[in-house]
Coordinates of C-alpha atoms and ligand atoms in Angstrom, one line a residue:
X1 CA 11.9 80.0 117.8
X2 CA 12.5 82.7 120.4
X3 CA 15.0 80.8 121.9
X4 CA 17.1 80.7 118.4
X5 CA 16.6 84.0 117.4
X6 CA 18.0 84.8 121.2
X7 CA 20.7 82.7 120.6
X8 CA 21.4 84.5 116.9
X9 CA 21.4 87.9 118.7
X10 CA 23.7 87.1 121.4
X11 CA 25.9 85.5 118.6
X12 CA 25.6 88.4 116.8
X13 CA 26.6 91.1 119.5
X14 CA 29.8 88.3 120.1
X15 CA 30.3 88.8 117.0
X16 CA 30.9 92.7 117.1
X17 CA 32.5 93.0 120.0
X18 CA 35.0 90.6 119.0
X19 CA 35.2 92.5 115.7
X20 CA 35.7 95.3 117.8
X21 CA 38.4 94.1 120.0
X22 CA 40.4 92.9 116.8
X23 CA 40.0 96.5 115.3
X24 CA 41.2 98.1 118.7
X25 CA 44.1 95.4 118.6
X26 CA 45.0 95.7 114.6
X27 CA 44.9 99.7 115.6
X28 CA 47.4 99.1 118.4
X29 CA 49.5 97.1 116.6
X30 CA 49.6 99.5 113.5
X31 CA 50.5 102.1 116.4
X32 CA 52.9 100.2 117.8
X33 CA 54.7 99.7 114.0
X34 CA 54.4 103.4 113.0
X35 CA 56.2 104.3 116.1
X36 CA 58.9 101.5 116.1
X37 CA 59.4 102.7 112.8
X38 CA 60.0 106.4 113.7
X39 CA 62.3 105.5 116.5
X40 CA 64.4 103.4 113.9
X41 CA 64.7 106.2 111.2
X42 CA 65.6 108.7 114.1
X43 CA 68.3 106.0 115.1
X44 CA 69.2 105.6 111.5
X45 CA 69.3 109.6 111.1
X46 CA 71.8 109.7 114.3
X47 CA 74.3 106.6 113.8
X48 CA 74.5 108.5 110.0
X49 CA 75.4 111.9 111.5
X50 CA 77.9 109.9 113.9
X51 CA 79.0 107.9 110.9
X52 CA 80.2 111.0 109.4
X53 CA 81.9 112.6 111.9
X54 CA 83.9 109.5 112.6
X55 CA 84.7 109.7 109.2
X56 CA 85.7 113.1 108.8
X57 CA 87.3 112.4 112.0
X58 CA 89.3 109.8 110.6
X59 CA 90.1 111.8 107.2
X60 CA 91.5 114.5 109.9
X61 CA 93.5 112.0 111.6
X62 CA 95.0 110.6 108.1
X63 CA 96.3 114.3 107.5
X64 CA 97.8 115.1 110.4
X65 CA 100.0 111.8 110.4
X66 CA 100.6 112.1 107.1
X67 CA 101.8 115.8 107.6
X68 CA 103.5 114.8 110.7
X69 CA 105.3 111.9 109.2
X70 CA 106.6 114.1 106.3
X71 CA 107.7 116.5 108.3
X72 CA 110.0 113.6 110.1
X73 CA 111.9 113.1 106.9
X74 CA 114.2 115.5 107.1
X75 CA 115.4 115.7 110.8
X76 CA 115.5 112.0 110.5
X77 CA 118.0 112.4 107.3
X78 CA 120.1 114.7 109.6
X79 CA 120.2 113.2 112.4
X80 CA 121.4 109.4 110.2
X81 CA 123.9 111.5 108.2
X82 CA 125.6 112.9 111.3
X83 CA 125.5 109.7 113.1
X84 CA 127.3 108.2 110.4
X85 CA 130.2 110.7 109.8
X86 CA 130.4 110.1 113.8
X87 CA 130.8 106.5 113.8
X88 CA 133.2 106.8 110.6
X89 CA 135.6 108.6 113.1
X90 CA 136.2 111.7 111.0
X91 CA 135.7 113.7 114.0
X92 CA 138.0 111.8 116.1
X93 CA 138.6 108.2 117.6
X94 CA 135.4 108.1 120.1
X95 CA 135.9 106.4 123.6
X96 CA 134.3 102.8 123.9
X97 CA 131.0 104.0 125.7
X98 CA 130.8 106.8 122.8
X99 CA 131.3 104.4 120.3
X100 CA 128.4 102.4 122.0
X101 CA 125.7 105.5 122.1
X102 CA 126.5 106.5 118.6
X103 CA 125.5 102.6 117.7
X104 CA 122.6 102.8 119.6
X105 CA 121.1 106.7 118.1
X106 CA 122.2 104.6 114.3
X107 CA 120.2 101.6 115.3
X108 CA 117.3 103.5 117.0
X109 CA 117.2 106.2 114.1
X110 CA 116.9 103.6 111.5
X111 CA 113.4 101.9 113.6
X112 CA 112.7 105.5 113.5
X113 CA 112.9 105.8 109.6
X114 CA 111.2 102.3 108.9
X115 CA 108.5 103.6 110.7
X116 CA 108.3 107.0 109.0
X117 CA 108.7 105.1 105.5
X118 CA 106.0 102.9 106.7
X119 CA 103.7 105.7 107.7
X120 CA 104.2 107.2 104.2
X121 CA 103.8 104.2 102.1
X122 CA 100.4 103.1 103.9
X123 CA 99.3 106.9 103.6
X124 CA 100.7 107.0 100.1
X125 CA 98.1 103.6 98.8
X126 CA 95.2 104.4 101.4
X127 CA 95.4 108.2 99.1
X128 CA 95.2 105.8 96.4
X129 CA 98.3 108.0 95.2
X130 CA 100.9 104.7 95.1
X131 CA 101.9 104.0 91.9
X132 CA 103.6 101.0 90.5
X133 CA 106.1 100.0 87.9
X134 CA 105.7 97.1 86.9
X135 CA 107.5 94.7 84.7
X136 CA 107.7 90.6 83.8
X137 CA 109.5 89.1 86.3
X138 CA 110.7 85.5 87.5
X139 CA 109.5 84.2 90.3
X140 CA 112.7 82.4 91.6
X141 CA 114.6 85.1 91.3
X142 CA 112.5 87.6 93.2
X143 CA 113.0 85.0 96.4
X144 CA 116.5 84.9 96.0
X145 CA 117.0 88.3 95.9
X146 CA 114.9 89.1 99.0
X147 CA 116.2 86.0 100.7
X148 CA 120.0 86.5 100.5
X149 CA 119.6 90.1 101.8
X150 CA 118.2 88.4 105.4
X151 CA 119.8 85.9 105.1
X152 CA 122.2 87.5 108.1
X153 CA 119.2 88.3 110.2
X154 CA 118.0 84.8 109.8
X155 CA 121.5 83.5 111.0
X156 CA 121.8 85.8 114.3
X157 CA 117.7 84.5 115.0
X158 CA 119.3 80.7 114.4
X159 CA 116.7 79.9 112.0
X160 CA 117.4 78.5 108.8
X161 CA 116.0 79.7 105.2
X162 CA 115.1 77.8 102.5
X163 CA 114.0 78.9 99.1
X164 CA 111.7 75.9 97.6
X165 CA 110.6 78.2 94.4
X166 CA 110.5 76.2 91.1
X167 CA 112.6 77.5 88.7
X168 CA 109.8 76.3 85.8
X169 CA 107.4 79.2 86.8
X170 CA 105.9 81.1 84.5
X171 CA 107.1 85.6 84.9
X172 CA 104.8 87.4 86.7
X173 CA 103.7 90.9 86.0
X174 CA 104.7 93.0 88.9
X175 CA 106.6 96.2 90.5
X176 CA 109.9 94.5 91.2
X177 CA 110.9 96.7 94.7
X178 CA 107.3 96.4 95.9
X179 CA 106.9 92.8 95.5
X180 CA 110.6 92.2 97.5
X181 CA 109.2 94.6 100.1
X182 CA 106.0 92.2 100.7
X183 CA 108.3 89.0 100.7
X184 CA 110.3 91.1 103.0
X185 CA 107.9 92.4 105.5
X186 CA 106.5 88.4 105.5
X187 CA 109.9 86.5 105.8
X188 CA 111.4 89.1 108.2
X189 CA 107.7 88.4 110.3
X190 CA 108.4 84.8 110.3
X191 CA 112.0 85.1 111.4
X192 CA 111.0 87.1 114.5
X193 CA 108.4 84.8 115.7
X194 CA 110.0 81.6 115.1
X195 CA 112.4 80.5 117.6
X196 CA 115.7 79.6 117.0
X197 CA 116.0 76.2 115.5
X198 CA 113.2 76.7 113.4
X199 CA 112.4 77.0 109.7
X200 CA 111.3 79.4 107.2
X201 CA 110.8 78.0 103.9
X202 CA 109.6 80.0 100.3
X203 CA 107.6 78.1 97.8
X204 CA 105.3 79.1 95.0
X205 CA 103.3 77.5 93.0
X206 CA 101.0 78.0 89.5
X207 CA 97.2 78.5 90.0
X208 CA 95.3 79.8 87.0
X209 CA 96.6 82.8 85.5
X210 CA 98.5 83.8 89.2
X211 CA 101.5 82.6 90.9
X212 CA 100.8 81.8 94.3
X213 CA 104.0 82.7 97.1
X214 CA 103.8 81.0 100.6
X215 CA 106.2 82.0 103.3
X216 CA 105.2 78.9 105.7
X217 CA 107.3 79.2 109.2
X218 CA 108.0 76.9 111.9
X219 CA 107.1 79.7 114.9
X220 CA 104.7 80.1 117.8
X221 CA 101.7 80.6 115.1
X222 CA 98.9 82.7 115.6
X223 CA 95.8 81.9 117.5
X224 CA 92.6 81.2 115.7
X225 CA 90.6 84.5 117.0
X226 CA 93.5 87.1 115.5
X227 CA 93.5 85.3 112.1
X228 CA 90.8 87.4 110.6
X229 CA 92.2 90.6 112.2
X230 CA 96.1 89.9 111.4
X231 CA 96.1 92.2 108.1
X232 CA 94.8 95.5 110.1
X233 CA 96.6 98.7 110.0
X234 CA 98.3 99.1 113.7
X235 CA 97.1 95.3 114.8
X236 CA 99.6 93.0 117.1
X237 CA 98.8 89.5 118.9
X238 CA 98.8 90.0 122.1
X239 CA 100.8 87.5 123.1
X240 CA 103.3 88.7 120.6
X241 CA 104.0 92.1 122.3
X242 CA 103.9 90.9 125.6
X243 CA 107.0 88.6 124.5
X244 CA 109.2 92.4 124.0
X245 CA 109.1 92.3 119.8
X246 CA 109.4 95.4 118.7
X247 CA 107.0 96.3 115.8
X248 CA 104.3 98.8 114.4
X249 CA 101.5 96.5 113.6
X250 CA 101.6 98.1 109.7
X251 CA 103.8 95.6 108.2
X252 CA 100.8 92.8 107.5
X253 CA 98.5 96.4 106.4
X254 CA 101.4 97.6 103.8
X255 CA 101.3 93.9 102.6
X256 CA 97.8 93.3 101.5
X257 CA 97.6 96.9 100.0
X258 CA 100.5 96.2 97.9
X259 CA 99.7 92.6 97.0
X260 CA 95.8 94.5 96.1
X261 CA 97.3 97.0 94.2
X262 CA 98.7 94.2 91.5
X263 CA 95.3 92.7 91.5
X264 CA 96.9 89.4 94.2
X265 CA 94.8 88.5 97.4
X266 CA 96.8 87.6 100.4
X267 CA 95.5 84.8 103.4
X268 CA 97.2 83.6 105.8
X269 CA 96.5 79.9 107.8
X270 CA 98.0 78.5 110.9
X271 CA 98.5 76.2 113.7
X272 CA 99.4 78.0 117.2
X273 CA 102.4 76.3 118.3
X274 CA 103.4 74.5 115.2
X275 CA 103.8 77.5 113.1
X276 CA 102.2 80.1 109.8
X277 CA 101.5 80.1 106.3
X278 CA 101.3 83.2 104.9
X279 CA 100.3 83.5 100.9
X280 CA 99.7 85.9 98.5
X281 CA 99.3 85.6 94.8
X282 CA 100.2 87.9 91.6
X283 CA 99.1 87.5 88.4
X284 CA 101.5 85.9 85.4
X285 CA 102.6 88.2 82.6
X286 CA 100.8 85.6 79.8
X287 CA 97.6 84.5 80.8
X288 CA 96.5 81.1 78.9
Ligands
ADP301 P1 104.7 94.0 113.3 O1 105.5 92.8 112.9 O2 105.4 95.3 113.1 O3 104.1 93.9 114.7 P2 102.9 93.2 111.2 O4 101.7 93.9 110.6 O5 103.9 92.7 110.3 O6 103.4 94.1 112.3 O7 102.3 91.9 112.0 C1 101.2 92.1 112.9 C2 101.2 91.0 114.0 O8 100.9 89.8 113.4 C3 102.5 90.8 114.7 O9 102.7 91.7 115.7 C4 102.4 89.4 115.2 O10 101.6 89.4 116.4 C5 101.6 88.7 114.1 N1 102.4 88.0 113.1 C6 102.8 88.4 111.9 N2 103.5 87.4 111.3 C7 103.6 86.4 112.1 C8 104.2 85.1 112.1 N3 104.8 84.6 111.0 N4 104.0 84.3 113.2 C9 103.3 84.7 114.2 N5 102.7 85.9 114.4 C10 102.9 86.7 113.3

């Protein structure tokens, strides 16, 4: 009997000082949660504070290029409409070497303006102050116009242009000018990074109520790791820029706004070495 009642006691006292320890360990652990807890919603409290300087950093940064770029405008109007009056000869036959720097000022002022028109436009849809007029338009004919106009710049790379467009497609409801400036930007890409020799070929097909335009090269393509970075404001392969092209990295970025803007979504697949698809769709004047 004693012997049992022994053994109950000791069981007991087990008992509560077990019950004990858990306490002590449920209260540390309750500690340990409360101040893991503070230390996250002080981290929290800082990255928001950083968050919104960044941001107001950033808005700062959006001014001043959009004041500076402005401001370009108008020296950059002088200095094309002098360079031309020069190179017309109205001042005078120049020598050969003149003749050769007034190229060069024309052909470096007109990167200049691209640029400055570039700025503006990207500055003009980030503002959400771009504004479109748009109309029903045919499909084939859209890639006609904007192919003819490179087609010179094609034949100086050596690479051929084909325009595979149906002519059955149904008109698609869009700002004429901005739609040739994304075809453009994308056939003038895949002209500079396919070699000569190569291909750059236009089709577009019917999906739902869009028209869906690929602009599918035969070029160096783009590796797999830049794909989902290629339509970032100021972004360039590396491999790309090492090579000497000469670009701004806003083309892709003025692109996928504009194609946004008409309610399109752009993608882009490819195969380094073998070559790029870029597409981008816009929606057809009469849905079904
Ligand atoms: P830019 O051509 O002025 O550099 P873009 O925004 O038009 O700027 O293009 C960004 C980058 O994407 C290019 O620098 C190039 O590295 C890559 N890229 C674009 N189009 C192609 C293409 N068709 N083939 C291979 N790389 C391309």
């Amino acid at each position: 009997m004693d012997d049992l009642r022994l053994e109950n006691q000791q069981l007991r006292s087990e008992r509560d000082l077990l019950r004990r320890r858990l306490s002590e360990v449920e209260e540390s652990f309750l500690r340990a949660v409360h101040d893991s807890q503070q230390e996250m919603l002080a981290m929290n409290e800082a990255l928001t504070a950083a968050n919104a300087q960044l941001q107001a950093l950033d808005q700062m940064k959006d001014a001043f290029l959009s004041m500076v770029t402005h401001e370009l405008r108008t020296p950059l109007t002088v200095i094309s409409g002098i360079t031309e009056m020069l190179e017309t000869g109205i001042y005078g036959e120049l020598a050969p070497a003149q003749a050769e720097h007034v190229r060069q000022i024309a052909a470096q002022t007109s990167r200049l303006r691209e640029l400055v028109n570039d700025l503006l436009d990207l500055s003009k849809m980030e503002a959400g102050l771009m504004r479109l007029r748009r109309e029903p338009l045919d499909p084939r004919a859209l890639a006609e116009a904007v192919l003819e106009s490179l087609l010179t710049v094609g034949a100086q790379a050596g690479v051929i242009l084909r325009n595979q467009v149906r002519h059955d497609l149904p008109e698609v409801f869009c700002d004429g000018q901005r739609v040739e400036q994304v075809l453009t930007n994308l056939i003038a890409n895949a002209i500079k990074f396919t070699p000569a020799g190569g291909q750059v070929t236009l089709t577009a097909e019917r999906l739902d109520d869009f028209v869906r335009f690929c602009v599918a090269d035969t070029g160096q393509g783009i590796p797999a790791e830049a794909l989902s970075r290629i339509f970032d404001k100021f972004f360039q392969v590396q491999s790309s820029t090492e090579t000497g092209r000469k670009g701004t990295g806003l083309g892709l970025a003025i692109v996928k706004h504009l194609v946004e803007l008409h309610g399109g979504e752009v993608s882009v697949a490819s195969q380094p070495g073998h070559g790029s698809q870029f597409f981008f769709t816009l929606p057809v004047t009469h849905p079904r």
